[in-house]
PDB file of C-alpha atoms in Angstrom:
ATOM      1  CA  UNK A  88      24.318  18.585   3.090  1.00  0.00           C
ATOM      2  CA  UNK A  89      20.804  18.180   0.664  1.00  0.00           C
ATOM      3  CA  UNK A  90      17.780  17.496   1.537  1.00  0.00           C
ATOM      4  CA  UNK A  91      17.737  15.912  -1.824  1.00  0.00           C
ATOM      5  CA  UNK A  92      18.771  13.617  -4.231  1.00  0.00           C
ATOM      6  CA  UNK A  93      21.809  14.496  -6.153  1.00  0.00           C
ATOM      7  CA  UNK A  94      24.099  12.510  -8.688  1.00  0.00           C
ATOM      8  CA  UNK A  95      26.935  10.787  -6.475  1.00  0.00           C
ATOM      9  CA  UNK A  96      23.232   9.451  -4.050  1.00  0.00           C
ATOM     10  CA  UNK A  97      21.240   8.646  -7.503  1.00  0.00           C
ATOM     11  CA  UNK A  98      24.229   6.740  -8.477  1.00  0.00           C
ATOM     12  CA  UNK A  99      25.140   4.704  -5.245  1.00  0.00           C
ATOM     13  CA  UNK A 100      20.956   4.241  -5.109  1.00  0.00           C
ATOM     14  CA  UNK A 101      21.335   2.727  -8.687  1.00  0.00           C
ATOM     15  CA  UNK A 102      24.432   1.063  -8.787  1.00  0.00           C
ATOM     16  CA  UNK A 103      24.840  -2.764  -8.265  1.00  0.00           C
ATOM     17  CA  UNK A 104      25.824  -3.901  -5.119  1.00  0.00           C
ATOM     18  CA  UNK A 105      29.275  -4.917  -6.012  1.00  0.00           C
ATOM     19  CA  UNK A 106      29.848  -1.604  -7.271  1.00  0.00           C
ATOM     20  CA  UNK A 107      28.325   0.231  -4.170  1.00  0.00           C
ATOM     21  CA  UNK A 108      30.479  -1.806  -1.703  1.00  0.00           C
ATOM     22  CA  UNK A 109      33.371  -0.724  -3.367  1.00  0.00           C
ATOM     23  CA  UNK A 110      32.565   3.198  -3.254  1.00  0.00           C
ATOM     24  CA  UNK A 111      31.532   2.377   0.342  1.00  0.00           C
ATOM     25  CA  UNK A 112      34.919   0.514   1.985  1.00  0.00           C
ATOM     26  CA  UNK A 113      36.639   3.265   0.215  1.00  0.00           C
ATOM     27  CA  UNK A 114      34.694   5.426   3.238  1.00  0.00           C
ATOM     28  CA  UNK A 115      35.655   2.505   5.860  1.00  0.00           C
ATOM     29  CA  UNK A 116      37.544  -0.024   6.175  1.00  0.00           C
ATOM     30  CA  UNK A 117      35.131  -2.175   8.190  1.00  0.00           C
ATOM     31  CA  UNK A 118      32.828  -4.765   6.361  1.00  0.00           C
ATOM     32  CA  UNK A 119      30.508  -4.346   9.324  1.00  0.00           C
ATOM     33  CA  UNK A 120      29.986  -0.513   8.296  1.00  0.00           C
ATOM     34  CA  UNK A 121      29.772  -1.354   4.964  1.00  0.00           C
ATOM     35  CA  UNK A 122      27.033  -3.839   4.636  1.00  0.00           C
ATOM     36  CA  UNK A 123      25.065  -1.710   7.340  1.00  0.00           C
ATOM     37  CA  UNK A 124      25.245   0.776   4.977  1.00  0.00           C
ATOM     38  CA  UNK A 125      24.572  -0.710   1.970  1.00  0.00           C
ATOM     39  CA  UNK A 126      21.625  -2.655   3.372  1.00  0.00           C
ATOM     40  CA  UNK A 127      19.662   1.009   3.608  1.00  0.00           C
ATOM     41  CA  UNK A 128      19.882   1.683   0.130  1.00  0.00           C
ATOM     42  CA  UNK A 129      17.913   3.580  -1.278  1.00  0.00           C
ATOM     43  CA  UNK A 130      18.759   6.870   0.290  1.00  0.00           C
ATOM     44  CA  UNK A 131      16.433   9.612  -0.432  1.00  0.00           C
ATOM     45  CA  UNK A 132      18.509  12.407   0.561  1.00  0.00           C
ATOM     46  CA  UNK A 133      22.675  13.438   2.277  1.00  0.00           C
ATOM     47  CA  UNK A 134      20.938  13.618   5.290  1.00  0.00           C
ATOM     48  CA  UNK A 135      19.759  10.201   5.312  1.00  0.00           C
ATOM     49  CA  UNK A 136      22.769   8.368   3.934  1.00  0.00           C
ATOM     50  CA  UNK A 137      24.807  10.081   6.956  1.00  0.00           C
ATOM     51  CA  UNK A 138      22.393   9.038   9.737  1.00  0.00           C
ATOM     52  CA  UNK A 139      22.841   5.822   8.222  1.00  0.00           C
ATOM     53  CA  UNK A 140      26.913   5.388   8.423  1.00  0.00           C
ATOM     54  CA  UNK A 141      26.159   6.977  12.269  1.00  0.00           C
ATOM     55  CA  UNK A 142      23.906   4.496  12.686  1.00  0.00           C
ATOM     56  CA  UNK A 143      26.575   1.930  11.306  1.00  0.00           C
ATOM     57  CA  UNK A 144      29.393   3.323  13.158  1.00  0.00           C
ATOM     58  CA  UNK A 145      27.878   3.493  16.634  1.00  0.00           C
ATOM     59  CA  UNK A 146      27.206  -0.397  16.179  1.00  0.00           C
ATOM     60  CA  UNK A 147      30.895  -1.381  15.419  1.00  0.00           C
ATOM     61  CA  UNK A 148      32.625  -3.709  17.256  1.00  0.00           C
ATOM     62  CA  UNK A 149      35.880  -2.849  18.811  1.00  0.00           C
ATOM     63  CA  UNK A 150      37.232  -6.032  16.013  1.00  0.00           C
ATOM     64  CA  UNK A 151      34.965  -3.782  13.760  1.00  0.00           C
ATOM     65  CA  UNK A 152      36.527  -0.386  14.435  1.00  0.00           C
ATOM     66  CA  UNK A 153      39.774  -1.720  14.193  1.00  0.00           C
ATOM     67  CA  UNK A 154      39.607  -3.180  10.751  1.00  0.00           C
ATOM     68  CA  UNK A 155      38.377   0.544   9.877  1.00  0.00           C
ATOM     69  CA  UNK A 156      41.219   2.143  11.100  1.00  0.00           C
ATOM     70  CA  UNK A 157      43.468  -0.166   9.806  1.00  0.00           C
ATOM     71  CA  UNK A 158      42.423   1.908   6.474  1.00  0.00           C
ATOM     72  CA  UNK A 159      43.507   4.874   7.883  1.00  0.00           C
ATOM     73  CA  UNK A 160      46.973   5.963   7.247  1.00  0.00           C
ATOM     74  CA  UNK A 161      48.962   7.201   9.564  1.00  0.00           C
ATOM     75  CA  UNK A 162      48.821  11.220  10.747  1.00  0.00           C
ATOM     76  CA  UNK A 163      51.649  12.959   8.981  1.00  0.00           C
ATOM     77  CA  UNK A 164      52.296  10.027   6.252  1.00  0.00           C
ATOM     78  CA  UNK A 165      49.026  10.225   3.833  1.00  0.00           C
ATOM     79  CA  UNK A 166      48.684   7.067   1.813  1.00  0.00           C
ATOM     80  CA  UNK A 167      50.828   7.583  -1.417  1.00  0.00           C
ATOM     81  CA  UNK A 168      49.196   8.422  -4.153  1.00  0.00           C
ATOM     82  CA  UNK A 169      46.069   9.188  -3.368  1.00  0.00           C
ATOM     83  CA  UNK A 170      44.809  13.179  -3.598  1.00  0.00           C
ATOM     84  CA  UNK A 171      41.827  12.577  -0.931  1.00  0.00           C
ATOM     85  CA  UNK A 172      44.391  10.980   1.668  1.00  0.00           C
ATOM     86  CA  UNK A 173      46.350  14.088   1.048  1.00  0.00           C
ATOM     87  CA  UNK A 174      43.762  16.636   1.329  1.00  0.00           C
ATOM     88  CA  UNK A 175      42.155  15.313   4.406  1.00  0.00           C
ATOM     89  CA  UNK A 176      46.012  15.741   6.223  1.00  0.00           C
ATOM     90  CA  UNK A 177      46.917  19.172   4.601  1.00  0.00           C
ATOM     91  CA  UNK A 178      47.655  20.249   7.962  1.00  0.00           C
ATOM     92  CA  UNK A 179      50.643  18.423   8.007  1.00  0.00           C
ATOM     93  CA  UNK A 180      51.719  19.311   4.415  1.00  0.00           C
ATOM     94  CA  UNK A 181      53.823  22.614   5.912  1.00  0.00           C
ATOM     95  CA  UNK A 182      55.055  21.552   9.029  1.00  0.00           C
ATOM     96  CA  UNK A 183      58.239  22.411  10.387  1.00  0.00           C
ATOM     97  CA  UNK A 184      60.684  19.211  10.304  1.00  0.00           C
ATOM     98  CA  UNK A 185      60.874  19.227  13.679  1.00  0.00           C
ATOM     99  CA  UNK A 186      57.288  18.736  14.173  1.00  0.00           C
ATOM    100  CA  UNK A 187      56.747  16.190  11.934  1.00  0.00           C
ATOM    101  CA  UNK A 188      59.444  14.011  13.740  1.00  0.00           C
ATOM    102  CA  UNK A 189      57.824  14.911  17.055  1.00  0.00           C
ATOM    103  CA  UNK A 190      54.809  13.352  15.472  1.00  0.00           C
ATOM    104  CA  UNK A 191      56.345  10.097  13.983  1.00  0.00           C
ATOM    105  CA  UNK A 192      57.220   9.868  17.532  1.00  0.00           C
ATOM    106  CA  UNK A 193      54.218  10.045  19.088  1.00  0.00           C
ATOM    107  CA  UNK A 194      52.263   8.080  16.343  1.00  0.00           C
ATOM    108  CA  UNK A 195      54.379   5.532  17.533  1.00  0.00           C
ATOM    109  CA  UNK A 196      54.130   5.472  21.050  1.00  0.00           C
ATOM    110  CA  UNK A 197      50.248   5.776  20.482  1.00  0.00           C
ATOM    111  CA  UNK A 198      50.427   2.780  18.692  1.00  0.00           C
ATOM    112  CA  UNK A 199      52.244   1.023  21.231  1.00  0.00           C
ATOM    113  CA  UNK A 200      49.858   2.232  24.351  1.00  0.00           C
ATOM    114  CA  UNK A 201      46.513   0.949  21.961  1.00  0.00           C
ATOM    115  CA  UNK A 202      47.811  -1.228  19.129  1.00  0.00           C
ATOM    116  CA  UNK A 203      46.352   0.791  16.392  1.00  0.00           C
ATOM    117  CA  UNK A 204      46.912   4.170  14.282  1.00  0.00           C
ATOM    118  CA  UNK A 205      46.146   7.963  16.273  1.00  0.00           C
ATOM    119  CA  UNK A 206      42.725   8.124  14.290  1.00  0.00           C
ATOM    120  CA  UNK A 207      41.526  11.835  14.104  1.00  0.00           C
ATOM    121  CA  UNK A 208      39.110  13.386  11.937  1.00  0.00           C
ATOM    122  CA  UNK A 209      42.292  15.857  10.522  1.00  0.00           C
ATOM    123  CA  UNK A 210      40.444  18.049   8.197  1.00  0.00           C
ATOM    124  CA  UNK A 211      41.147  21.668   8.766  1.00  0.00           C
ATOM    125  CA  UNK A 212      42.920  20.868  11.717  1.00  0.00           C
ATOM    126  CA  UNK A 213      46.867  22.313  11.981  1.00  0.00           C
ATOM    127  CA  UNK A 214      49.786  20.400  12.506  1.00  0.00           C
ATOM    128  CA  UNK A 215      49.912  21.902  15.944  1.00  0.00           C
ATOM    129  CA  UNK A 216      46.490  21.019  16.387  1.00  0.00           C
ATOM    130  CA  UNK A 217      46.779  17.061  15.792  1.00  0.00           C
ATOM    131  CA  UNK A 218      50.011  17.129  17.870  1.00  0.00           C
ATOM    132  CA  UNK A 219      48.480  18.368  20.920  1.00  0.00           C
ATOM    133  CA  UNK A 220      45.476  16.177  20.593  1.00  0.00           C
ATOM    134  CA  UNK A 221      47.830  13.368  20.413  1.00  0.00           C
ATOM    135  CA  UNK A 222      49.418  14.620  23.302  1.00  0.00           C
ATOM    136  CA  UNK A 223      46.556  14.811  25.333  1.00  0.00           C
ATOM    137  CA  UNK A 224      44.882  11.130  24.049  1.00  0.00           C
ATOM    138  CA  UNK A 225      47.691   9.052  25.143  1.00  0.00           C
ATOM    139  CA  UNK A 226      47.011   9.167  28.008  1.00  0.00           C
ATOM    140  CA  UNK A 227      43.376   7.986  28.057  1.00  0.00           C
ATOM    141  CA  UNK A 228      42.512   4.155  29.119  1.00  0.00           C
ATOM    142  CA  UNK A 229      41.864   2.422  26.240  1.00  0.00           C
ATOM    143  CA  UNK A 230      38.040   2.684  26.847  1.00  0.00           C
ATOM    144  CA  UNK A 231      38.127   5.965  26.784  1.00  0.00           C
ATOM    145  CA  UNK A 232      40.445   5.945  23.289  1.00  0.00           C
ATOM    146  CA  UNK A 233      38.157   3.696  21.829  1.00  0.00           C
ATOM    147  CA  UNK A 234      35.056   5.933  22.085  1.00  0.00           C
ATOM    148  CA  UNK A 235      37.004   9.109  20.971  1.00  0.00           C
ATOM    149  CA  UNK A 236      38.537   6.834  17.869  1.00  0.00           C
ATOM    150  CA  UNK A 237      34.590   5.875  16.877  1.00  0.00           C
ATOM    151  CA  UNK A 238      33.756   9.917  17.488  1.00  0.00           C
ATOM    152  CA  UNK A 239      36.652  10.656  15.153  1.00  0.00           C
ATOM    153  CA  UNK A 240      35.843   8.168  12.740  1.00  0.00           C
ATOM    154  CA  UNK A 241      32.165   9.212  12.297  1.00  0.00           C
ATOM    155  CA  UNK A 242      33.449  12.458  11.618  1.00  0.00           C
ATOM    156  CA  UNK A 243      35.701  11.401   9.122  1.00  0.00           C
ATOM    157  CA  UNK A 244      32.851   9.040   7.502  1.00  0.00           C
ATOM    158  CA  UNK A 245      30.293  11.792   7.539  1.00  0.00           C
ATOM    159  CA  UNK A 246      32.537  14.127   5.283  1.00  0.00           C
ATOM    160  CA  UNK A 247      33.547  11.180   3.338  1.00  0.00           C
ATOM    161  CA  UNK A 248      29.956  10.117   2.781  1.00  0.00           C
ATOM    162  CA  UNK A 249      28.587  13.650   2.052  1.00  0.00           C
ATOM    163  CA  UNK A 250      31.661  13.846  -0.625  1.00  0.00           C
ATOM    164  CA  UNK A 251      30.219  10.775  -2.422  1.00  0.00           C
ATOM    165  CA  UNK A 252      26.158  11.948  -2.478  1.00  0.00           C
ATOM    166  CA  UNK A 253      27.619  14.897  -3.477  1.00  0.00           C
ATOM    167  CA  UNK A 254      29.742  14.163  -6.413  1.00  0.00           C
ATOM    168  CA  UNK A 255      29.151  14.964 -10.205  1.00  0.00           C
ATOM    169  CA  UNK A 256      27.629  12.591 -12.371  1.00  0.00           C
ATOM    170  CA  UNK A 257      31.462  11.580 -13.251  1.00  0.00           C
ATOM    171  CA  UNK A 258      33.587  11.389  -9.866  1.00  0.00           C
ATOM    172  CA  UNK A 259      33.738   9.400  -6.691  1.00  0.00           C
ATOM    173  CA  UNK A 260      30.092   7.449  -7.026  1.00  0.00           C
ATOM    174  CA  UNK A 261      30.245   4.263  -8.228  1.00  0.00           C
ATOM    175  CA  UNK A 262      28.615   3.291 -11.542  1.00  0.00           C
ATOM    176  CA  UNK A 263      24.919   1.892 -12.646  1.00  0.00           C
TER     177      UNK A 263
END
């Protein structure tokens, strides 16, 4: 990450706030995060603009964290369509039929046991990887779930966020 400004920040800095809400629920899902976020504007550097969405994420709800991962997509079934959604779960791109059913599987019991999408930050993590964190998380209480899910989600928001500050003048930050 900078330590300064570069064209995605100068860009969500600059844009209107319409504009800059939409760049940001396309990080999370929760309006909570979102208008935290947006309500620090102007960021002067990466840096900053992460500590913020930390700042935003620690703070959410459990109503609030589950309206962000209802943006998530399911491990192993990346939301059609859409290159970043794809790219983020490359570690399931390859994997052996058999382990992509055994995940479908557990994805759904998961959902059962806590009512929501497995939520894990699943960049550069392996198919195997994801599996056998699944494995191990259903079994948590849902208190414990809940404070991994907001762990994994901040992860996922930090590389999100940094992606934005850090894009060209022409991708992924919002307009003026």
């Amino acid at each position: 990450m900078t330590s300064r400004p570069t064209p995605g920040l100068t860009r969500l800095n600059a844009a209107e706030d319409s504009a800059a809400r939409a760049a940001l629920r396309t990080i999370c899902a929760s309006e909570a995060w979102v208008t935290a976020v947006l309500a620090r504007r102007p960021y002067s550097d990466t840096r900053a603009l992460c500590a913020a969405g930390d700042t935003a994420t620690a703070a959410l709800t459990a109503a609030d964290l589950a309206e962000a991962m209802a943006g998530h997509p399911p491990i192993g079934r990346p939301e059609p369509g859409d290159p970043r959604s794809a790219r983020e779960q490359r570690g399931m791109a390859d994997a052996p039929a058999a382990l992509r059913a055994e995940m479908l599987e557990l994805n759904l019991a998961y959902q059962e046991r806590f009512g929501h999408v497995f939520l894990i930050c699943a960049t550069g993590l392996t198919a195997d990887r994801m599996r056998d964190a699944l494995r191990h998380r259903i079994g948590n209480t849902p208190e414990r779930e809940r404070e991994i899910v907001r762990e994994e989600l901040g992860k996922i928001n930090r590389i999100r966020l940094a992606g934005l500050a850090e894009a060209p003048d022409d991708e992924g930050a919002p307009p003026p």
